Short mmCIF file of C-alpha atoms and ligand atoms in Angstrom, two decimals:
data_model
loop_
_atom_site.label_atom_id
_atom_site.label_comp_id
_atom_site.label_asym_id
_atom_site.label_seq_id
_atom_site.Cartn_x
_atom_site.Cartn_y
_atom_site.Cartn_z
CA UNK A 1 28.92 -86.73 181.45
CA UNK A 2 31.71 -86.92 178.78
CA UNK A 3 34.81 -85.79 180.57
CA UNK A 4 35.37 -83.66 177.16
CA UNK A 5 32.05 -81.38 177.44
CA UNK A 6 32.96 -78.23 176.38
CA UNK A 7 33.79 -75.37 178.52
CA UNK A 8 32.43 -72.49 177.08
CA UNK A 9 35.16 -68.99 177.38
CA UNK A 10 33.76 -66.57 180.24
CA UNK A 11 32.22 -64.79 177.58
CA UNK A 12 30.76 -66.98 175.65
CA UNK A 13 29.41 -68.49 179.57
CA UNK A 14 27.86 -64.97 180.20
CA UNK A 15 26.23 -64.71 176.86
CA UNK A 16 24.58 -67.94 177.46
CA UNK A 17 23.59 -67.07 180.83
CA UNK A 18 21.64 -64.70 179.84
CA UNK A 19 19.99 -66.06 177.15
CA UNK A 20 18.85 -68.81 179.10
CA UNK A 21 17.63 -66.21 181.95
CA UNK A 22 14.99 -64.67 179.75
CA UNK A 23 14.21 -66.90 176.86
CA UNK A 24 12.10 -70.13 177.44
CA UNK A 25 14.11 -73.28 177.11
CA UNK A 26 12.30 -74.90 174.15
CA UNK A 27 15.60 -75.50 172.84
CA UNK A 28 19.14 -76.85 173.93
CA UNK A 29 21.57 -75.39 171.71
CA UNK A 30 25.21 -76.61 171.26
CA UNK A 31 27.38 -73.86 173.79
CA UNK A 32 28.60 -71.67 171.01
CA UNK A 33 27.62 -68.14 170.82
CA UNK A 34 27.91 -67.07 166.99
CA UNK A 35 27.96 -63.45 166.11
CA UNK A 36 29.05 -63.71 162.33
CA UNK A 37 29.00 -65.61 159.31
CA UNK A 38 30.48 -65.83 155.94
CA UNK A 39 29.07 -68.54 153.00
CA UNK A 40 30.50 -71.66 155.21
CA UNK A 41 32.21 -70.56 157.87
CA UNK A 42 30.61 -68.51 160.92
CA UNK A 43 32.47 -66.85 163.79
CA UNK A 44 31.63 -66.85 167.73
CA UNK A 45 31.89 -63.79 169.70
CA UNK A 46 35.41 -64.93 170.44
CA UNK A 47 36.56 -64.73 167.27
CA UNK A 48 36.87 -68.63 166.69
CA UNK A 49 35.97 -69.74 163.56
CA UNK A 50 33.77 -73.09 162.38
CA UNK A 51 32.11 -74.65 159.22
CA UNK A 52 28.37 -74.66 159.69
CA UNK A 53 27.55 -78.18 158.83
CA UNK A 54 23.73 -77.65 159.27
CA UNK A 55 23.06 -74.56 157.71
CA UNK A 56 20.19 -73.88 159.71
CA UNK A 57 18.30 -76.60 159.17
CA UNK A 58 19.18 -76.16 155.01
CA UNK A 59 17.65 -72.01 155.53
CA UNK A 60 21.12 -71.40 154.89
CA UNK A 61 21.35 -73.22 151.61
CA UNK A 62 23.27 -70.51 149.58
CA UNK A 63 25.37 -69.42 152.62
CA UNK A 64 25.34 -66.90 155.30
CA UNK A 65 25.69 -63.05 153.49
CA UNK A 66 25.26 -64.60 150.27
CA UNK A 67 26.12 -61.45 148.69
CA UNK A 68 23.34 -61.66 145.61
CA UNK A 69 20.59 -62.28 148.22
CA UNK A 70 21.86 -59.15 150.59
CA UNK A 71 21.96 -57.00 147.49
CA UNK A 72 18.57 -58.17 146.80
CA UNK A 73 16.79 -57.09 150.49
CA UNK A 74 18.96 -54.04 150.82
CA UNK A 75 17.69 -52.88 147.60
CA UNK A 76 14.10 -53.65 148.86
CA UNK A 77 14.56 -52.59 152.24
CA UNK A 78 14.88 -48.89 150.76
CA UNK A 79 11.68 -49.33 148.83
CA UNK A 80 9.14 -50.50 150.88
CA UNK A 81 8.89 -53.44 153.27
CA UNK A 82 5.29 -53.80 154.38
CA UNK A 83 1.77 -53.44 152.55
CA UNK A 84 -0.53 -56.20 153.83
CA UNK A 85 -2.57 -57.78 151.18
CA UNK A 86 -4.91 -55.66 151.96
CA UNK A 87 -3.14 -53.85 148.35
CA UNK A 88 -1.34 -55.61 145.85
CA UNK A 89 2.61 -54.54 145.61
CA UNK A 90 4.58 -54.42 142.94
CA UNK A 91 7.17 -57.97 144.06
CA UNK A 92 4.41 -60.47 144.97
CA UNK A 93 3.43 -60.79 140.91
CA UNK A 94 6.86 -61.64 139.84
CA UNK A 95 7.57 -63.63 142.52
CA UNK A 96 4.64 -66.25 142.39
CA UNK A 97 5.11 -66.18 138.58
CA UNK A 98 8.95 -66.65 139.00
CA UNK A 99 8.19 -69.75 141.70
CA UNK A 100 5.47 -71.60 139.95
CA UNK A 101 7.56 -71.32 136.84
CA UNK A 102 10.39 -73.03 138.73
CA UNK A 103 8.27 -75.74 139.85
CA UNK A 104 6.43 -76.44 136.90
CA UNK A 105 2.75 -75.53 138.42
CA UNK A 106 0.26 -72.58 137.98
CA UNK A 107 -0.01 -71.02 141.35
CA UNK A 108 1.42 -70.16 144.70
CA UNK A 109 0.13 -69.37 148.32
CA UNK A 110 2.78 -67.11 149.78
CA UNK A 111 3.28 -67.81 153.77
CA UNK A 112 6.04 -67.06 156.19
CA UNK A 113 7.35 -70.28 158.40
CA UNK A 114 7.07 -73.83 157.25
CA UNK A 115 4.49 -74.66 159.52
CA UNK A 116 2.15 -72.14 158.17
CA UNK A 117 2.46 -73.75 155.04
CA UNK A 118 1.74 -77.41 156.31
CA UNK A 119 -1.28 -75.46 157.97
CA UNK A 120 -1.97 -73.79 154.63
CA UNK A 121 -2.43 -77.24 152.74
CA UNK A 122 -4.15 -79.00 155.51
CA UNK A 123 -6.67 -76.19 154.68
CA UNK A 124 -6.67 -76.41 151.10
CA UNK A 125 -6.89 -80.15 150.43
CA UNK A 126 -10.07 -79.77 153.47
CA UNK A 127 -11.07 -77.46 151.12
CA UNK A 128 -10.57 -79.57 147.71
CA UNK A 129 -11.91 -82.54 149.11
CA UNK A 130 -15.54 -80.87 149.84
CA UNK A 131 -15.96 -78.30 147.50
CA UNK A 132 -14.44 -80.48 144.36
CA UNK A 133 -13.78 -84.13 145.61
CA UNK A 134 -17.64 -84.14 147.21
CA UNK A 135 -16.34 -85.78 150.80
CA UNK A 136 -19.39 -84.83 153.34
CA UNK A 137 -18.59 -81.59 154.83
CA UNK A 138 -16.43 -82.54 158.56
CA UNK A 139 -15.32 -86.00 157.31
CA UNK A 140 -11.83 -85.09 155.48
CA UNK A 141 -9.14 -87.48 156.56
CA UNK A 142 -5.68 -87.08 155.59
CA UNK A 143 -2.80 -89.96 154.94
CA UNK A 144 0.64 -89.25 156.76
CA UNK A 145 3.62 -90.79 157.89
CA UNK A 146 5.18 -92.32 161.34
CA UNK A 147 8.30 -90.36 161.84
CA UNK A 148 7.55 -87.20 160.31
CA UNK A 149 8.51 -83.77 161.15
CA UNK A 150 6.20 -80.65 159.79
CA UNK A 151 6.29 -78.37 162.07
CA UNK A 152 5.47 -77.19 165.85
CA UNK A 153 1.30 -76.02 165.68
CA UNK A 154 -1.19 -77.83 167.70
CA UNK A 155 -2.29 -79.24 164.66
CA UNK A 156 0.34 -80.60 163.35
CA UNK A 157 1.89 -81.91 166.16
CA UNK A 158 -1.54 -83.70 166.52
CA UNK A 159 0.05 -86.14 163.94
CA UNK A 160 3.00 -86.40 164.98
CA UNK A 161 4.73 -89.39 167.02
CA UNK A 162 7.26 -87.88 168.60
CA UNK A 163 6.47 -88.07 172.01
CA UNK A 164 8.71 -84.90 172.83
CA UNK A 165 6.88 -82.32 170.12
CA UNK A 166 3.47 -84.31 171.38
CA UNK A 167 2.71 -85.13 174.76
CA UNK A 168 1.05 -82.67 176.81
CA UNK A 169 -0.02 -80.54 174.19
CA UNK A 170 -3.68 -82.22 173.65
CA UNK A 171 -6.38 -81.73 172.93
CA UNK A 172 -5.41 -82.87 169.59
CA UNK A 173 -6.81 -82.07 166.14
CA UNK A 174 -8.97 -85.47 164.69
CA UNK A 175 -8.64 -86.19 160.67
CA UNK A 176 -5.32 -87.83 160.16
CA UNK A 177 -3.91 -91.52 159.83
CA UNK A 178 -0.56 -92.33 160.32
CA UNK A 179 1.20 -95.88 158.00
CA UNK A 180 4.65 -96.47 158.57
CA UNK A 181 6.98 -94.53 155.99
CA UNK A 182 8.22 -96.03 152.59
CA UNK A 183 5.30 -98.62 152.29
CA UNK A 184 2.85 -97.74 149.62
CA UNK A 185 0.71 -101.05 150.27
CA UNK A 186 -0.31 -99.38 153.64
CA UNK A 187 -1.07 -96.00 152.14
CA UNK A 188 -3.43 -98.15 149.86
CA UNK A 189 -4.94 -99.76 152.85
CA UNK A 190 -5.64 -96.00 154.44
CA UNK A 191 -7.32 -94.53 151.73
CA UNK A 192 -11.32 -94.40 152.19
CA UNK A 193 -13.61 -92.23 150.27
CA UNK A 194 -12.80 -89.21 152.87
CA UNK A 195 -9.35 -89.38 152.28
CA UNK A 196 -8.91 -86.09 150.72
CA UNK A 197 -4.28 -85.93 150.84
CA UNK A 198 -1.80 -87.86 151.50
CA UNK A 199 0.87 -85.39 153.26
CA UNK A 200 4.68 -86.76 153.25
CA UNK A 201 8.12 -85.68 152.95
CA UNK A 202 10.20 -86.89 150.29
CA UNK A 203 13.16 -87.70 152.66
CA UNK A 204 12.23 -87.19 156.09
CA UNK A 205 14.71 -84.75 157.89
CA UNK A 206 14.21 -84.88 161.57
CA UNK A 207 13.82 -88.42 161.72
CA UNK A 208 17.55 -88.97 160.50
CA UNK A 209 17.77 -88.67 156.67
CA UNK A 210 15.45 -91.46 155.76
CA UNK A 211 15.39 -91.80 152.31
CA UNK A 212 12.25 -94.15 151.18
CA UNK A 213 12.52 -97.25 148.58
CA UNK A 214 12.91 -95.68 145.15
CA UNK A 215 9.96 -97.04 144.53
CA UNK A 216 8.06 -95.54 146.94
CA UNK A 217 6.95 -92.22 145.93
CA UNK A 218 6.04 -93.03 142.25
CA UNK A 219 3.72 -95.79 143.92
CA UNK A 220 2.08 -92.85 146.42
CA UNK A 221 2.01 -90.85 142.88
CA UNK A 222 -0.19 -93.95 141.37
CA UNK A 223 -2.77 -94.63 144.00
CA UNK A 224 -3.49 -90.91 144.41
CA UNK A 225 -4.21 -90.75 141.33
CA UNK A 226 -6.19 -94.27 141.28
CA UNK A 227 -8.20 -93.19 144.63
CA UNK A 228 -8.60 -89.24 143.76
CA UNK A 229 -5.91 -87.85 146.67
CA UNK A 230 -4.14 -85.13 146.86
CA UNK A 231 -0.73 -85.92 146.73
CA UNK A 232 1.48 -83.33 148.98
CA UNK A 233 5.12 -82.73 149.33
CA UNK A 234 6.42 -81.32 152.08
CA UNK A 235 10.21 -80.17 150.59
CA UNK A 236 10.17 -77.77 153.27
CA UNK A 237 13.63 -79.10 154.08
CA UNK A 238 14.59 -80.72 150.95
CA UNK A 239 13.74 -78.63 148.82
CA UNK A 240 15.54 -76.06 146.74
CA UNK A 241 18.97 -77.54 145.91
CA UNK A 242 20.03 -79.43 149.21
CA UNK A 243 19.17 -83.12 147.70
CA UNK A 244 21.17 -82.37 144.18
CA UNK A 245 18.16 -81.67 143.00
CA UNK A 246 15.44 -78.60 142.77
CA UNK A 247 13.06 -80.78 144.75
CA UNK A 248 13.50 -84.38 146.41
CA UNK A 249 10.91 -85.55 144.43
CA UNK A 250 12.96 -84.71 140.85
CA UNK A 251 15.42 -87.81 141.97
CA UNK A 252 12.77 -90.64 141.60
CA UNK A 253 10.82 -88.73 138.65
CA UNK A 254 7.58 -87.64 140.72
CA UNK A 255 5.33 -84.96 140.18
CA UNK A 256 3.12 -84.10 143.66
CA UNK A 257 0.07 -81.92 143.30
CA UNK A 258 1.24 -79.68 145.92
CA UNK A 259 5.21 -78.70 146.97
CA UNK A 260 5.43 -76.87 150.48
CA UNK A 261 8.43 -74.76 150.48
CA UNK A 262 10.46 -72.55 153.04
CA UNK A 263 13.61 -72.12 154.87
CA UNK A 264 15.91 -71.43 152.37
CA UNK A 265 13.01 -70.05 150.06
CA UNK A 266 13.67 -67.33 152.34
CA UNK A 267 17.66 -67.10 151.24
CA UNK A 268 18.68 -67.02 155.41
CA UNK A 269 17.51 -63.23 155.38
CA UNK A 270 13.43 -63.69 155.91
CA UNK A 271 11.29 -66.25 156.86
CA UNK A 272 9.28 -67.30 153.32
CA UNK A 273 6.96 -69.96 152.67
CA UNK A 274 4.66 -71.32 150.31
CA UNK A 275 1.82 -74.05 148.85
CA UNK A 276 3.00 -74.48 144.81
CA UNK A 277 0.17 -76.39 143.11
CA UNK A 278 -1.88 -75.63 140.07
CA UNK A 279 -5.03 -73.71 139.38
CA UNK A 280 -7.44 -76.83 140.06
CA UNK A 281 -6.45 -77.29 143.75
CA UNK A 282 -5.34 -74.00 144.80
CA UNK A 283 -7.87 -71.92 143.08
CA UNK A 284 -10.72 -73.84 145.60
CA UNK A 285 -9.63 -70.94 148.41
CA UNK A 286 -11.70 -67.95 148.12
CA UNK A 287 -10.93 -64.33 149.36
CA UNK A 288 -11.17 -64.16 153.27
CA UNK A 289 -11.01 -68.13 153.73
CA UNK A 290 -7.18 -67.96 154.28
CA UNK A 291 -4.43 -65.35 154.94
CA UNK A 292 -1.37 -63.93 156.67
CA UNK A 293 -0.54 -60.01 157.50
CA UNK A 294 3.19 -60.76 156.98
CA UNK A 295 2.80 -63.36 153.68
CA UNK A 296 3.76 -62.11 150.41
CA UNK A 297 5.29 -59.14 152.10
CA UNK A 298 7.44 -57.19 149.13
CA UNK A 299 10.68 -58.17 151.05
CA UNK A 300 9.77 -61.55 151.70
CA UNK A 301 8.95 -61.34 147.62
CA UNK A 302 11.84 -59.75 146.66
CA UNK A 303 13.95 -61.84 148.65
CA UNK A 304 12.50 -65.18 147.64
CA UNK A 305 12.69 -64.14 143.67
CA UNK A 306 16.30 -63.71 144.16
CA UNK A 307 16.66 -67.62 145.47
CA UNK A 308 14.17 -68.38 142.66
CA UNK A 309 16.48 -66.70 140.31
CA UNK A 310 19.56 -68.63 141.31
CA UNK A 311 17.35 -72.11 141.71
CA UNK A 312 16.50 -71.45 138.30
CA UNK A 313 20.11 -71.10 136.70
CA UNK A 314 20.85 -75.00 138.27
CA UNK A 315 24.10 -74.57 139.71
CA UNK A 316 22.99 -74.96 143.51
CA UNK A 317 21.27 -78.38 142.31
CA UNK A 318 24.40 -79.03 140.53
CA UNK A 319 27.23 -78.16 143.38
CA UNK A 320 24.81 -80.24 146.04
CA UNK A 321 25.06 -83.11 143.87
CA UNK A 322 29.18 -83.41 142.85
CA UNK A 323 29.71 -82.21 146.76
CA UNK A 324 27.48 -84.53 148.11
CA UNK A 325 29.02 -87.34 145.89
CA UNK A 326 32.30 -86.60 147.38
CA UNK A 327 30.63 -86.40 150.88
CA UNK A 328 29.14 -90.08 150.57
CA UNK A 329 31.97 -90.99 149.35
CA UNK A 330 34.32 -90.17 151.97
CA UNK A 331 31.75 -91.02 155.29
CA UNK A 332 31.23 -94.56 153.47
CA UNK A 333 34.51 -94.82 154.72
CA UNK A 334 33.90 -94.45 157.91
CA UNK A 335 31.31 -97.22 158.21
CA UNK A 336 32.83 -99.93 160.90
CA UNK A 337 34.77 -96.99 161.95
CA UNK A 338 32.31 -95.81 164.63
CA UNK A 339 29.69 -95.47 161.84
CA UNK A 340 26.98 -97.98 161.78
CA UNK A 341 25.37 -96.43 158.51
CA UNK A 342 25.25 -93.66 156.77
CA UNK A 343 21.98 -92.13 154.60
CA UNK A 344 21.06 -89.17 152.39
CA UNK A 345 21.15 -87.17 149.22
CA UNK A 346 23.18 -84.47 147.51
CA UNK A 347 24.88 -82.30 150.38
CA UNK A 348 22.55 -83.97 153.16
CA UNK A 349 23.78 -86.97 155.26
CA UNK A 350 22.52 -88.95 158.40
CA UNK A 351 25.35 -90.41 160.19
CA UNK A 352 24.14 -93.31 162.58
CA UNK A 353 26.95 -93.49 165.70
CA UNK A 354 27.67 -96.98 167.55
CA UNK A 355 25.32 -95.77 170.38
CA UNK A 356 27.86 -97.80 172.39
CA UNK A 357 30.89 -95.36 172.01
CA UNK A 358 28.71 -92.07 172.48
CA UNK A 359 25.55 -89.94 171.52
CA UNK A 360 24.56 -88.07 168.94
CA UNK A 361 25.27 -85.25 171.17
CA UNK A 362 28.38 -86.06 172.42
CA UNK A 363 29.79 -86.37 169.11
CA UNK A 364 28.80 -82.61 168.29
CA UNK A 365 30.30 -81.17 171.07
CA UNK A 366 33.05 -82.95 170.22
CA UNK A 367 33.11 -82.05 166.53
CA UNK A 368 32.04 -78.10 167.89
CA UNK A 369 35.76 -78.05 169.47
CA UNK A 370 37.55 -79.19 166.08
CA UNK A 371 35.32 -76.11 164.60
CA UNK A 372 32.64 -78.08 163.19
CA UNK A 373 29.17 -77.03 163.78
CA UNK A 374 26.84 -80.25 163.49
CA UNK A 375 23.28 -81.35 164.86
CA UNK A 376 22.13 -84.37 166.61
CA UNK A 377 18.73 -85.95 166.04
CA UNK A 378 16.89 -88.87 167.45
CA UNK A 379 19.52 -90.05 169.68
CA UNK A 380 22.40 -91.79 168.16
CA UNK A 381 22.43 -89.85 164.52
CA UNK A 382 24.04 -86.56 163.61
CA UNK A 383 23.16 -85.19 160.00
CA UNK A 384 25.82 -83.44 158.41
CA UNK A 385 23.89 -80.24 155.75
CA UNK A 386 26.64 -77.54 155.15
CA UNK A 387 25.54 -74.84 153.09
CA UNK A 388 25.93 -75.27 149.22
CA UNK A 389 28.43 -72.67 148.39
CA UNK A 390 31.00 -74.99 150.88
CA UNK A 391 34.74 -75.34 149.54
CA UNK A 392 35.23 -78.97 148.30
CA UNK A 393 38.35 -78.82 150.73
CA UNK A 394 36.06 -77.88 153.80
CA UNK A 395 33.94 -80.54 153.56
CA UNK A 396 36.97 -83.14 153.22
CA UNK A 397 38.28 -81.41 156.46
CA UNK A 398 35.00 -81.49 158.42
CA UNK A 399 34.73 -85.22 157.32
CA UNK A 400 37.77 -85.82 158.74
CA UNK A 401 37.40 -84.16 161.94
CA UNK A 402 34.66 -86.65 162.46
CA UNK A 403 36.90 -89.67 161.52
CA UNK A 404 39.20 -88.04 164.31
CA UNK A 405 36.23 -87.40 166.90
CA UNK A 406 35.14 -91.30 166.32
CA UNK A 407 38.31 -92.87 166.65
CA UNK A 408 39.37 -90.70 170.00
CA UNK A 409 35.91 -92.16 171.30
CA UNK A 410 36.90 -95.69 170.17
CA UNK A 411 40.45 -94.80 172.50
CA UNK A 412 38.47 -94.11 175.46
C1 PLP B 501 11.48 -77.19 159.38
C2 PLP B 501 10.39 -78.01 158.77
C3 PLP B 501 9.05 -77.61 158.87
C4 PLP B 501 8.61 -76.43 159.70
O1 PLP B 501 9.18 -75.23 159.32
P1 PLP B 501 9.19 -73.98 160.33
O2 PLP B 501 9.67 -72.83 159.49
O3 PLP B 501 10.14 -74.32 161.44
O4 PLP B 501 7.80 -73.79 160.83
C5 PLP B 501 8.10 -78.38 158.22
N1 PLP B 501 8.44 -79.46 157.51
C6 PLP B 501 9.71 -79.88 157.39
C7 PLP B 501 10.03 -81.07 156.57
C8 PLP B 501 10.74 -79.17 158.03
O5 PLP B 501 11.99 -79.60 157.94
#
């Protein structure tokens, strides 16, 4: 082990203790106990300070307490929470309206996590393919991608190849082909008259920032519409300002058939979902096919129409994209420095470390004592997604805190 590993305070020991008494170890956290945050910046139970450079996995696009999104669940919290769709209430109208509006489409599907919306169009383009398509009922095959990340059901980790989120978990649901990612000619080569979707992410986030050939996803665009596909983008992650963009798909110009959404559709506060397509595909479902007790919930509604609202004034898209200019900028630097290359969009970077001067995880403990809060993936790459509302001066200084971490590894 790194002689540096962090030594948690007594405190911070005993609050981790604990935890890790009574909750299952599905996860291995970074030893910082947080009890606060503030746009940025969130606090321990110490009192030390740090700059949250993942922002939850990009939940936390707008920052933690964004003070427009609190006003906008307090003020719903008084009202009324919880219906069920078993009644209509009076936030799930405006809310789908204000949504598809945003994305340019005629309807929404209102879930809660983003799995339950990878679920929800697995179901729908099943659906589509059988009832409008005419693929023989049971035969539905859909296109996705080596290296992707959508989620944690026994589904959808079915298709997935990381042998971590996979193995062990079988039996394993049948009806999906994997081609590597960024190469349209093997799409092409998948596609048979079953082939009802072709499920990808625009950048794919878990597997290190891996941005595709430009060309790419207006080619996936084409032959779906050539060989009748659905084309579905999972922006779960990307989505909603982090890229520079609203969606990852804006930067090359493409339009899919259906967006998945979540994390920070649900501002930080709530956990809000949702399939954005129009009225042709999502209007196959039919009342009792499909549903969720908690989706479309009137604070999940009222919540995700206030991060609609700001999406829809552009200055999240706009911030994420000067920032993240200034971001690639500086980390470019770096490259040869420790860095071995560096990927992304907007506010969203992959950092690839020499694996020979330390891991992924080394370098976040290291950057968690400087005060920078930072996530590993896949080894040697940390990905560096601060919430959009950062200070241009706090990103410089977490940048440079890395420049520090790498070239006290390149000492040892
Ligand atoms: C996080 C994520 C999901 C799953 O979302 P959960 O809310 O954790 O279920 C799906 N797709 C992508 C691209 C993600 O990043």
């Amino acid at each position: 082990m790194h002689p540096s590993t962090p030594a948690p305070t007594e405190r911070q020991a005993q609050a981790i203790a604990l935890e890790d008494e009574h909750a299952a170890h599905n996860y291995h956290p970074l030893p910082v106990v947080i009890a606060e945050g503030q746009g940025a910046w969130v606090t321990d139970i110490d009192g030390r300070r740090y700059l949250d450079c993942l922002a939850a996995y990009s939940a936390v696009n707008f920052g933690h307490s964004n003070p427009v999104l609190l006003d906008a669940a307090r003020a719903q919290l008084d009202r009324i929470t919880l219906t069920s769709r078993a009644f209509h209430n009076d936030q799930l109208g405006p809310f789908v309206t204000e949504l598809a509006t945003l994305a340019g489409k005629d309807m929404v599907l209102p879930m809660n996590t983003g799995a339950e919306a990878v679920e929800t169009a697995i179901k729908v383009s099943r659906a589509w393919g059988y009832r409008v398509k005419g693929v023989q009922d049971g035969r539905a095959n859909i296109i996705v991608m080596a290296g992707n990340f959508h989620g944690r059901t026994t589904t959808i980790v079915s298709f997935s190849d990381d042998p971590d989120a996979r193995e062990g978990f079988g039996p394993y649901t049948p009806g999906f082909r994997t081609v590597p990612y960024g190469d349209a000619s093997a799409v092409a080569e998948a596609i048979d008259g079953d082939t009802v979707a072709v499920l990808v992410e625009p950048i794919q986030g878990e597997a290190g920032i891996i941005v595709p050939p430009p060309s790419f996803l207006p080619e996936l665009r084409a032959l779906c519409d050539e060989r009748r596909v659905l084309m579905v983008a999972d922006e779960i992650q990307s989505g909603l300002g982090r890229v520079g963009a609203t969606f990852a798909c804006d930067l090359v110009g493409v339009v899919p058939d259906l967006y998945l959404l979540g994390k920070a559709l649900g501002g930080g506060i709530v956990p809000v979902s949702a399939v954005v397509g129009d009225r042709d595909v999502l209007g196959v479902l039919r009342p009792g096919e499909h549903g969720s007790t908690f989706g479309g919930n009137p604070l999940a509604a009222a919540v995700g129409r206030a991060v609609v609202a700001l999406c829809a004034t552009g200055e999240p898209q706009e911030r994420a994209e000067l920032l993240g200019r200034r971001l690639h900028g500086d980390l470019a630097r770096l490259i040869g420095h420790g860095v071995r290359e560096v990927r992304g969009a907007g506010l969203w970077a992959g950092i690839d470390i020499e694996p020979a001067l330390a891991t992924g995880r080394e370098v976040c403990e290291l950057l968690m004592e400087r005060g920078v809060l930072a996530k590993d993936t896949r080894g040697s790459t940390i990905r560096l997604a601060p919430p959009i509302v950062v200070e241009p001066g706090d990103l410089d200084w977490a940048v440079e805190q890395l420049a520090e971490v790498l070239r006290e590894l390149g000492e040892r």
